[in-house]
Amino acid sequence: MLTSGSGETERGEELPGHVAVVFGGGTDPSTVRDLYVWCDEVGVETTTVCLPDVVNRAVYNDAVAELEPPVRVIDTAEGRGGEEHGRVLSYLGGREELVDAFRRLARDIDSGDLSPDGIDADAVADRLGVPGEPDLLIEVSDTVLSDVLIWQTVYTELCYVDRLDEDTLRGCIDDYRERERRYGR
């Protein structure tokens, strides 16, 4: 049984602290809104929704506009600003995000704010559009990994589902809790 806000279950198994979900362009905006609520209810601290193929972004922005705490919308890699946020809605593709981070590194070197020797994994991560590293990525599609969060998901546990509702989310979290995280080892 999951407990809300504790970060653990009654059996002592950890919940993912950060869940990212990748939806396709045909996703009902109410599902996106509901996902944030469901994640709050099970105790997930950070929820990132990725909608890289969406054309009509206003519909999704409107769907999450009334949520408290608010959702930070990131539609350009330049728009990141600030630290990790509990609720993120991203329209970025992974390649776009990485290229922009590298451009920001180059600008910082040109301006003298960073030396080439100062480039490390943290320097790249600090310039990404979407902050943080998800513990669990749920891909709502077939078994194809989308072009999102390329840098951030290198050690992330993956779960593929055909559709997402509250029961499916809880099932993915239960599956995550049963896994032995290896972090690339």
Coordinates of N, CA and C in Angstrom, one line a residue:
M1 N 0.8 -1.2 0.0 CA 0.0 0.0 0.0 C 0.9 1.2 0.0
L2 N 0.6 2.2 -0.8 CA 1.3 3.4 -0.9 C 0.9 4.4 0.1
T3 N 1.8 5.2 0.7 CA 1.4 6.2 1.6 C 1.7 7.6 1.0
S4 N 0.9 8.5 1.3 CA 1.1 9.8 0.6 C 2.1 10.7 1.4
G5 N 3.1 11.2 0.6 CA 4.0 12.2 1.1 C 5.2 11.6 1.9
S6 N 5.2 10.3 2.2 CA 6.3 9.8 3.0 C 7.5 9.4 2.3
G7 N 7.4 9.2 1.0 CA 8.6 8.7 0.2 C 8.9 7.3 0.4
E8 N 8.1 6.6 1.2 CA 8.2 5.1 1.4 C 6.9 4.5 1.4
T9 N 6.8 3.2 1.3 CA 5.6 2.4 1.5 C 5.7 1.8 2.9
E10 N 4.6 1.2 3.3 CA 4.6 0.5 4.6 C 5.6 -0.6 4.7
R11 N 6.0 -1.2 3.6 CA 7.0 -2.2 3.6 C 8.4 -1.7 3.5
G12 N 8.5 -0.3 3.5 CA 9.8 0.3 3.5 C 10.4 0.4 2.1
E13 N 9.7 0.1 1.0 CA 10.2 0.2 -0.3 C 10.0 1.7 -0.8
E14 N 11.0 2.3 -1.3 CA 11.0 3.7 -1.7 C 10.1 3.9 -2.9
L15 N 9.4 5.0 -2.9 CA 8.7 5.5 -4.0 C 9.6 6.3 -4.9
P16 N 9.4 6.4 -6.2 CA 10.2 7.3 -7.0 C 10.0 8.8 -6.6
G17 N 11.1 9.5 -6.4 CA 10.9 10.9 -6.0 C 10.5 11.8 -7.2
H18 N 10.9 11.3 -8.4 CA 10.7 12.1 -9.6 C 10.1 11.2 -10.7
V19 N 8.9 11.4 -11.1 CA 8.3 10.6 -12.2 C 8.2 11.5 -13.4
A20 N 8.6 11.1 -14.6 CA 8.4 11.8 -15.8 C 7.5 10.9 -16.7
V21 N 6.5 11.5 -17.4 CA 5.6 10.8 -18.2 C 5.7 11.5 -19.6
V22 N 5.8 10.6 -20.7 CA 5.8 11.1 -22.0 C 4.5 10.7 -22.7
F23 N 3.8 11.7 -23.1 CA 2.5 11.5 -23.8 C 2.7 11.9 -25.3
G24 N 1.8 11.3 -26.1 CA 1.7 11.7 -27.5 C 0.8 12.9 -27.7
G25 N 0.8 13.4 -28.9 CA 0.0 14.6 -29.2 C -1.5 14.4 -29.1
G26 N -2.0 13.2 -29.1 CA -3.5 13.1 -29.0 C -4.0 12.9 -27.6
T27 N -3.2 13.1 -26.6 CA -3.6 12.9 -25.2 C -4.6 13.9 -24.8
D28 N -5.6 13.5 -24.0 CA -6.6 14.3 -23.5 C -6.0 15.2 -22.5
P29 N -6.2 16.6 -22.6 CA -5.6 17.5 -21.6 C -6.0 17.2 -20.1
S30 N -7.2 16.6 -19.9 CA -7.6 16.3 -18.6 C -6.7 15.2 -18.0
T31 N -6.2 14.3 -18.8 CA -5.4 13.2 -18.3 C -4.0 13.8 -17.8
V32 N -3.5 14.8 -18.5 CA -2.3 15.5 -18.1 C -2.5 16.2 -16.7
R33 N -3.6 16.9 -16.6 CA -4.0 17.5 -15.3 C -4.1 16.5 -14.2
D34 N -4.9 15.4 -14.5 CA -5.1 14.4 -13.5 C -3.8 13.7 -13.0
L35 N -2.9 13.6 -13.9 CA -1.6 12.9 -13.6 C -0.9 13.6 -12.4
Y36 N -0.9 15.0 -12.5 CA -0.2 15.7 -11.4 C -0.9 15.4 -10.1
V37 N -2.2 15.4 -10.1 CA -3.0 15.1 -8.9 C -2.7 13.7 -8.4
W38 N -2.7 12.7 -9.3 CA -2.5 11.3 -8.9 C -1.1 11.2 -8.3
C39 N -0.1 11.8 -8.9 CA 1.3 11.7 -8.3 C 1.4 12.4 -6.9
D40 N 0.7 13.5 -6.7 CA 0.6 14.1 -5.4 C 0.0 13.1 -4.4
E41 N -1.1 12.4 -4.8 CA -1.8 11.5 -3.9 C -0.9 10.3 -3.5
V42 N 0.0 9.8 -4.3 CA 0.8 8.7 -3.9 C 2.1 9.1 -3.3
G43 N 2.4 10.4 -3.3 CA 3.6 10.9 -2.6 C 4.8 11.2 -3.5
V44 N 4.6 11.3 -4.8 CA 5.7 11.6 -5.7 C 6.0 13.1 -5.5
E45 N 7.3 13.4 -5.3 CA 7.7 14.8 -5.1 C 7.7 15.7 -6.3
T46 N 8.2 15.1 -7.4 CA 8.4 15.9 -8.6 C 7.8 15.1 -9.8
T47 N 6.9 15.8 -10.6 CA 6.3 15.2 -11.7 C 6.5 16.0 -12.9
T48 N 7.1 15.4 -14.0 CA 7.4 16.1 -15.2 C 6.6 15.4 -16.3
V49 N 5.8 16.2 -17.0 CA 5.1 15.7 -18.2 C 5.7 16.2 -19.4
C50 N 6.0 15.3 -20.4 CA 6.6 15.7 -21.6 C 5.6 15.5 -22.8
L51 N 5.4 16.5 -23.6 CA 4.5 16.5 -24.7 C 5.3 17.1 -25.9
P52 N 6.3 16.3 -26.4 CA 7.1 16.9 -27.5 C 6.5 17.1 -28.8
D53 N 5.4 16.4 -29.1 CA 4.8 16.4 -30.4 C 3.5 17.2 -30.5
V54 N 3.2 18.0 -29.4 CA 2.0 18.7 -29.4 C 2.1 20.0 -30.1
V55 N 1.1 20.3 -30.9 CA 1.0 21.5 -31.7 C 0.2 22.6 -31.0
N56 N -0.9 22.2 -30.4 CA -1.8 23.2 -29.7 C -1.5 23.2 -28.2
R57 N -0.4 23.9 -27.9 CA 0.0 23.9 -26.5 C -0.9 24.6 -25.5
A58 N -1.6 25.6 -26.0 CA -2.5 26.3 -25.2 C -3.6 25.5 -24.5
V59 N -4.0 24.4 -25.2 CA -5.1 23.5 -24.6 C -4.5 22.9 -23.3
Y60 N -3.3 22.4 -23.4 CA -2.6 21.8 -22.2 C -2.3 22.8 -21.1
N61 N -1.8 23.9 -21.5 CA -1.5 25.0 -20.6 C -2.7 25.4 -19.8
D62 N -3.9 25.5 -20.5 CA -5.1 25.8 -19.8 C -5.6 24.7 -18.9
A63 N -5.3 23.5 -19.3 CA -5.8 22.4 -18.4 C -5.1 22.3 -17.1
V64 N -3.9 22.8 -17.0 CA -3.1 22.7 -15.8 C -3.0 24.1 -15.1
A65 N -3.6 25.1 -15.7 CA -3.4 26.5 -15.1 C -4.0 26.7 -13.7
E66 N -5.0 25.9 -13.3 CA -5.6 26.1 -12.0 C -5.0 25.3 -10.9
L67 N -4.1 24.4 -11.3 CA -3.5 23.5 -10.2 C -2.7 24.3 -9.2
E68 N -2.7 23.8 -8.0 CA -1.9 24.3 -6.9 C -1.2 23.1 -6.3
P69 N 0.1 23.1 -6.1 CA 1.0 24.2 -6.5 C 1.0 24.3 -8.1
P70 N 1.4 25.4 -8.6 CA 1.4 25.6 -10.0 C 2.3 24.7 -10.8
V71 N 2.0 24.6 -12.1 CA 2.9 23.8 -13.0 C 3.8 24.8 -13.7
R72 N 5.1 24.5 -13.8 CA 5.9 25.4 -14.6 C 6.0 24.8 -16.0
V73 N 5.6 25.7 -16.9 CA 5.6 25.3 -18.4 C 7.0 25.7 -19.0
I74 N 7.6 24.7 -19.7 CA 8.9 24.9 -20.3 C 8.6 24.6 -21.8
D75 N 8.6 25.7 -22.6 CA 8.4 25.4 -24.1 C 9.6 25.8 -24.9
T76 N 10.7 26.3 -24.3 CA 12.0 26.5 -24.9 C 13.0 26.2 -23.9
A77 N 14.2 25.7 -24.3 CA 15.2 25.4 -23.4 C 15.7 26.6 -22.7
E78 N 15.6 27.8 -23.3 CA 16.0 29.0 -22.7 C 15.1 29.4 -21.5
G79 N 13.9 28.8 -21.5 CA 12.8 29.2 -20.6 C 13.0 28.5 -19.2
R80 N 14.0 27.8 -19.0 CA 14.2 27.0 -17.7 C 14.1 27.9 -16.5
G81 N 15.2 28.6 -16.2 CA 15.3 29.5 -15.1 C 14.9 28.8 -13.8
G82 N 15.7 29.0 -12.8 CA 15.3 28.5 -11.5 C 15.8 27.0 -11.2
E83 N 15.4 26.5 -10.1 CA 15.8 25.2 -9.7 C 14.7 24.2 -10.0
E84 N 14.9 23.0 -9.6 CA 14.0 21.9 -9.8 C 12.6 22.3 -9.2
H85 N 11.6 22.0 -9.9 CA 10.2 22.4 -9.5 C 9.4 21.2 -9.3
G86 N 8.4 21.2 -8.5 CA 7.6 20.0 -8.2 C 6.7 19.5 -9.4
R87 N 6.3 20.5 -10.2 CA 5.5 20.1 -11.4 C 6.0 20.9 -12.6
V88 N 6.3 20.1 -13.6 CA 6.9 20.6 -14.9 C 6.1 20.1 -16.0
L89 N 5.8 20.9 -17.0 CA 5.2 20.6 -18.3 C 6.1 21.0 -19.4
S90 N 6.7 20.1 -20.1 CA 7.7 20.4 -21.1 C 7.3 20.0 -22.5
Y91 N 7.6 20.9 -23.4 CA 7.3 20.7 -24.8 C 8.6 20.4 -25.6
L92 N 9.7 20.3 -24.9 CA 11.0 20.2 -25.5 C 11.3 18.8 -26.0
G93 N 12.0 18.7 -27.2 CA 12.6 17.5 -27.7 C 14.0 17.4 -27.1
G94 N 14.5 16.2 -26.9 CA 15.8 16.0 -26.3 C 16.9 16.5 -27.0
R95 N 17.0 16.4 -28.3 CA 18.1 16.9 -29.1 C 18.1 18.4 -29.0
E96 N 16.9 19.0 -29.2 CA 16.7 20.5 -29.1 C 17.3 21.0 -27.7
E97 N 16.9 20.3 -26.7 CA 17.4 20.7 -25.4 C 18.9 20.6 -25.2
L98 N 19.5 19.5 -25.7 CA 20.9 19.3 -25.6 C 21.7 20.3 -26.4
V99 N 21.2 20.6 -27.7 CA 21.9 21.5 -28.5 C 21.9 22.9 -27.8
D100 N 20.7 23.3 -27.3 CA 20.7 24.6 -26.6 C 21.6 24.6 -25.4
A101 N 21.7 23.5 -24.6 CA 22.6 23.5 -23.5 C 24.0 23.7 -23.9
F102 N 24.4 23.1 -25.0 CA 25.8 23.2 -25.5 C 26.0 24.6 -26.0
R103 N 25.0 25.2 -26.6 CA 25.1 26.6 -27.1 C 25.3 27.6 -25.8
R104 N 24.6 27.3 -24.8 CA 24.8 28.1 -23.6 C 26.2 27.9 -23.0
L105 N 26.7 26.7 -23.0 CA 28.1 26.5 -22.6 C 29.0 27.3 -23.4
A106 N 28.9 27.3 -24.7 CA 29.8 28.0 -25.6 C 29.7 29.5 -25.3
R107 N 28.5 30.0 -25.1 CA 28.3 31.5 -24.8 C 29.0 31.8 -23.4
D108 N 28.9 30.9 -22.5 CA 29.5 31.1 -21.2 C 31.1 31.1 -21.3
I109 N 31.6 30.3 -22.2 CA 33.0 30.2 -22.4 C 33.5 31.5 -23.1
D110 N 32.7 31.9 -24.1 CA 33.0 33.2 -24.9 C 33.0 34.4 -24.0
S111 N 32.1 34.4 -23.0 CA 31.9 35.6 -22.1 C 32.9 35.5 -21.0
G112 N 33.6 34.4 -20.8 CA 34.6 34.3 -19.7 C 34.0 33.8 -18.4
D113 N 32.7 33.5 -18.4 CA 32.0 33.0 -17.2 C 32.4 31.5 -16.9
L114 N 32.9 30.8 -17.9 CA 33.3 29.4 -17.7 C 34.5 29.1 -18.6
S115 N 35.4 28.3 -18.0 CA 36.6 27.9 -18.8 C 36.2 26.5 -19.4
P116 N 36.9 26.2 -20.5 CA 36.6 24.8 -21.1 C 36.9 23.7 -20.1
D117 N 37.9 23.9 -19.2 CA 38.1 22.9 -18.2 C 37.0 22.8 -17.1
G118 N 36.2 23.8 -17.1 CA 35.0 23.8 -16.2 C 33.8 23.1 -16.6
I119 N 33.9 22.5 -17.9 CA 32.8 21.8 -18.4 C 32.8 20.4 -17.8
D120 N 31.8 20.0 -17.1 CA 31.6 18.7 -16.6 C 30.1 18.4 -16.6
A121 N 29.7 17.2 -16.1 CA 28.3 16.8 -16.2 C 27.4 17.8 -15.5
D122 N 27.8 18.4 -14.4 CA 27.0 19.3 -13.7 C 26.8 20.6 -14.5
A123 N 27.9 21.0 -15.2 CA 27.8 22.2 -16.0 C 26.8 22.0 -17.2
V124 N 26.7 20.9 -17.7 CA 25.7 20.6 -18.8 C 24.3 20.5 -18.1
A125 N 24.2 19.8 -17.1 CA 22.9 19.6 -16.4 C 22.3 21.0 -16.0
D126 N 23.2 21.9 -15.5 CA 22.7 23.2 -15.1 C 22.1 24.0 -16.3
R127 N 22.4 23.6 -17.5 CA 22.0 24.4 -18.6 C 20.9 23.7 -19.4
L128 N 20.4 22.6 -18.9 CA 19.3 21.9 -19.6 C 18.0 22.7 -19.4
G129 N 17.0 22.5 -20.3 CA 15.7 23.2 -20.1 C 14.9 22.6 -19.0
V130 N 15.0 21.2 -18.8 CA 14.2 20.6 -17.8 C 15.2 20.1 -16.7
P131 N 15.0 20.5 -15.5 CA 16.0 20.2 -14.4 C 15.6 18.8 -13.8
G132 N 16.6 18.2 -13.2 CA 16.4 17.0 -12.4 C 16.6 15.7 -13.2
E133 N 16.7 14.6 -12.5 CA 16.8 13.3 -13.1 C 15.7 12.4 -12.6
P134 N 14.8 12.1 -13.5 CA 13.6 11.2 -13.1 C 14.1 9.8 -12.6
D135 N 13.4 9.3 -11.6 CA 13.7 8.0 -11.1 C 12.9 7.0 -12.0
L136 N 11.8 7.4 -12.5 CA 10.9 6.6 -13.3 C 10.4 7.4 -14.5
L137 N 10.5 6.8 -15.7 CA 10.0 7.4 -16.9 C 8.9 6.5 -17.4
I138 N 7.7 7.0 -17.6 CA 6.6 6.3 -18.1 C 6.3 6.7 -19.5
E139 N 6.5 5.9 -20.5 CA 6.3 6.2 -21.9 C 4.9 5.7 -22.3
V140 N 4.0 6.6 -22.6 CA 2.6 6.2 -23.0 C 2.6 6.0 -24.5
S141 N 3.0 4.9 -25.0 CA 3.0 4.6 -26.4 C 3.4 3.1 -26.5
D142 N 4.0 2.8 -27.7 CA 4.5 1.4 -27.8 C 5.9 1.4 -27.1
T143 N 6.7 0.5 -27.4 CA 8.0 0.4 -26.7 C 9.1 1.1 -27.4
V144 N 8.8 2.3 -27.9 CA 9.8 3.2 -28.5 C 10.1 4.4 -27.5
L145 N 11.4 4.5 -27.2 CA 11.8 5.6 -26.3 C 11.7 6.9 -27.1
S146 N 11.0 7.9 -26.6 CA 10.9 9.2 -27.3 C 12.2 10.0 -27.1
D147 N 12.2 11.0 -28.0 CA 13.3 12.0 -28.0 C 13.1 13.1 -26.9
V148 N 13.1 12.7 -25.6 CA 12.9 13.6 -24.5 C 13.9 13.3 -23.4
L149 N 14.3 14.3 -22.7 CA 15.1 14.1 -21.5 C 16.3 13.1 -21.7
I150 N 17.0 13.3 -22.8 CA 18.1 12.4 -23.2 C 19.1 12.4 -22.1
W151 N 19.6 13.5 -21.6 CA 20.6 13.6 -20.6 C 20.1 13.1 -19.3
Q152 N 18.9 13.6 -18.9 CA 18.4 13.4 -17.6 C 18.0 11.9 -17.3
T153 N 17.7 11.1 -18.3 CA 17.2 9.8 -18.1 C 18.2 8.6 -18.3
V154 N 19.5 8.9 -18.2 CA 20.5 7.9 -18.5 C 20.4 6.8 -17.5
Y155 N 20.0 7.0 -16.2 CA 19.9 6.0 -15.2 C 18.5 5.8 -14.7
T156 N 17.5 6.2 -15.5 CA 16.1 6.2 -15.1 C 15.5 4.8 -15.4
E157 N 14.6 4.4 -14.6 CA 13.9 3.1 -14.8 C 12.8 3.5 -15.8
L158 N 12.5 2.6 -16.8 CA 11.5 2.8 -17.8 C 10.3 1.9 -17.6
C159 N 9.2 2.4 -18.0 CA 7.9 1.7 -18.0 C 7.1 2.1 -19.2
Y160 N 6.7 1.1 -20.0 CA 5.9 1.4 -21.2 C 4.5 0.9 -21.0
V161 N 3.6 1.8 -21.3 CA 2.1 1.5 -21.2 C 1.4 2.0 -22.4
D162 N 0.2 1.4 -22.7 CA -0.6 1.8 -23.8 C -1.4 3.0 -23.5
R163 N -1.8 3.1 -22.3 CA -2.7 4.3 -21.8 C -2.3 4.5 -20.4
L164 N -2.7 5.7 -19.9 CA -2.4 6.1 -18.5 C -3.6 6.5 -17.8
D165 N -3.9 5.8 -16.7 CA -5.0 6.3 -15.8 C -4.4 6.1 -14.4
E166 N -5.1 6.3 -13.4 CA -4.6 6.2 -12.0 C -4.1 4.8 -11.7
D167 N -4.9 3.8 -12.1 CA -4.4 2.4 -11.8 C -3.2 2.1 -12.5
T168 N -3.0 2.5 -13.7 CA -1.8 2.2 -14.5 C -0.6 2.9 -13.9
L169 N -0.8 4.2 -13.4 CA 0.3 4.9 -12.8 C 0.7 4.1 -11.5
R170 N -0.2 3.7 -10.7 CA 0.1 3.0 -9.5 C 0.8 1.7 -9.8
G171 N 0.4 1.0 -10.9 CA 1.0 -0.2 -11.3 C 2.5 0.0 -11.7
C172 N 2.8 1.1 -12.4 CA 4.1 1.5 -12.8 C 5.0 1.8 -11.6
I173 N 4.4 2.4 -10.6 CA 5.1 2.8 -9.4 C 5.4 1.5 -8.6
D174 N 4.4 0.6 -8.5 CA 4.6 -0.7 -7.8 C 5.7 -1.5 -8.5
D175 N 5.7 -1.5 -9.8 CA 6.8 -2.2 -10.6 C 8.1 -1.6 -10.3
Y176 N 8.2 -0.2 -10.2 CA 9.4 0.5 -9.9 C 10.0 0.0 -8.5
R177 N 9.1 -0.1 -7.6 CA 9.4 -0.4 -6.2 C 10.0 -1.8 -6.1
E178 N 9.7 -2.7 -7.0 CA 10.2 -4.1 -7.0 C 11.5 -4.2 -7.7
R179 N 11.9 -3.2 -8.4 CA 13.2 -3.3 -9.1 C 14.4 -3.0 -8.2
E180 N 15.5 -3.5 -8.7 CA 16.8 -3.2 -8.0 C 17.5 -2.2 -8.9
R181 N 17.6 -1.0 -8.5 CA 18.2 0.1 -9.2 C 19.7 -0.1 -9.3
R182 N 20.3 -0.1 -10.5 CA 21.7 -0.3 -10.7 C 22.5 0.9 -11.1
Y183 N 21.8 1.9 -11.6 CA 22.5 3.2 -12.0 C 23.7 2.9 -12.9
G184 N 23.5 2.1 -13.9 CA 24.5 1.8 -14.9 C 25.6 0.8 -14.6
R185 N 25.4 0.2 -13.4 CA 26.5 -0.8 -13.0 C 26.0 -2.2 -13.5

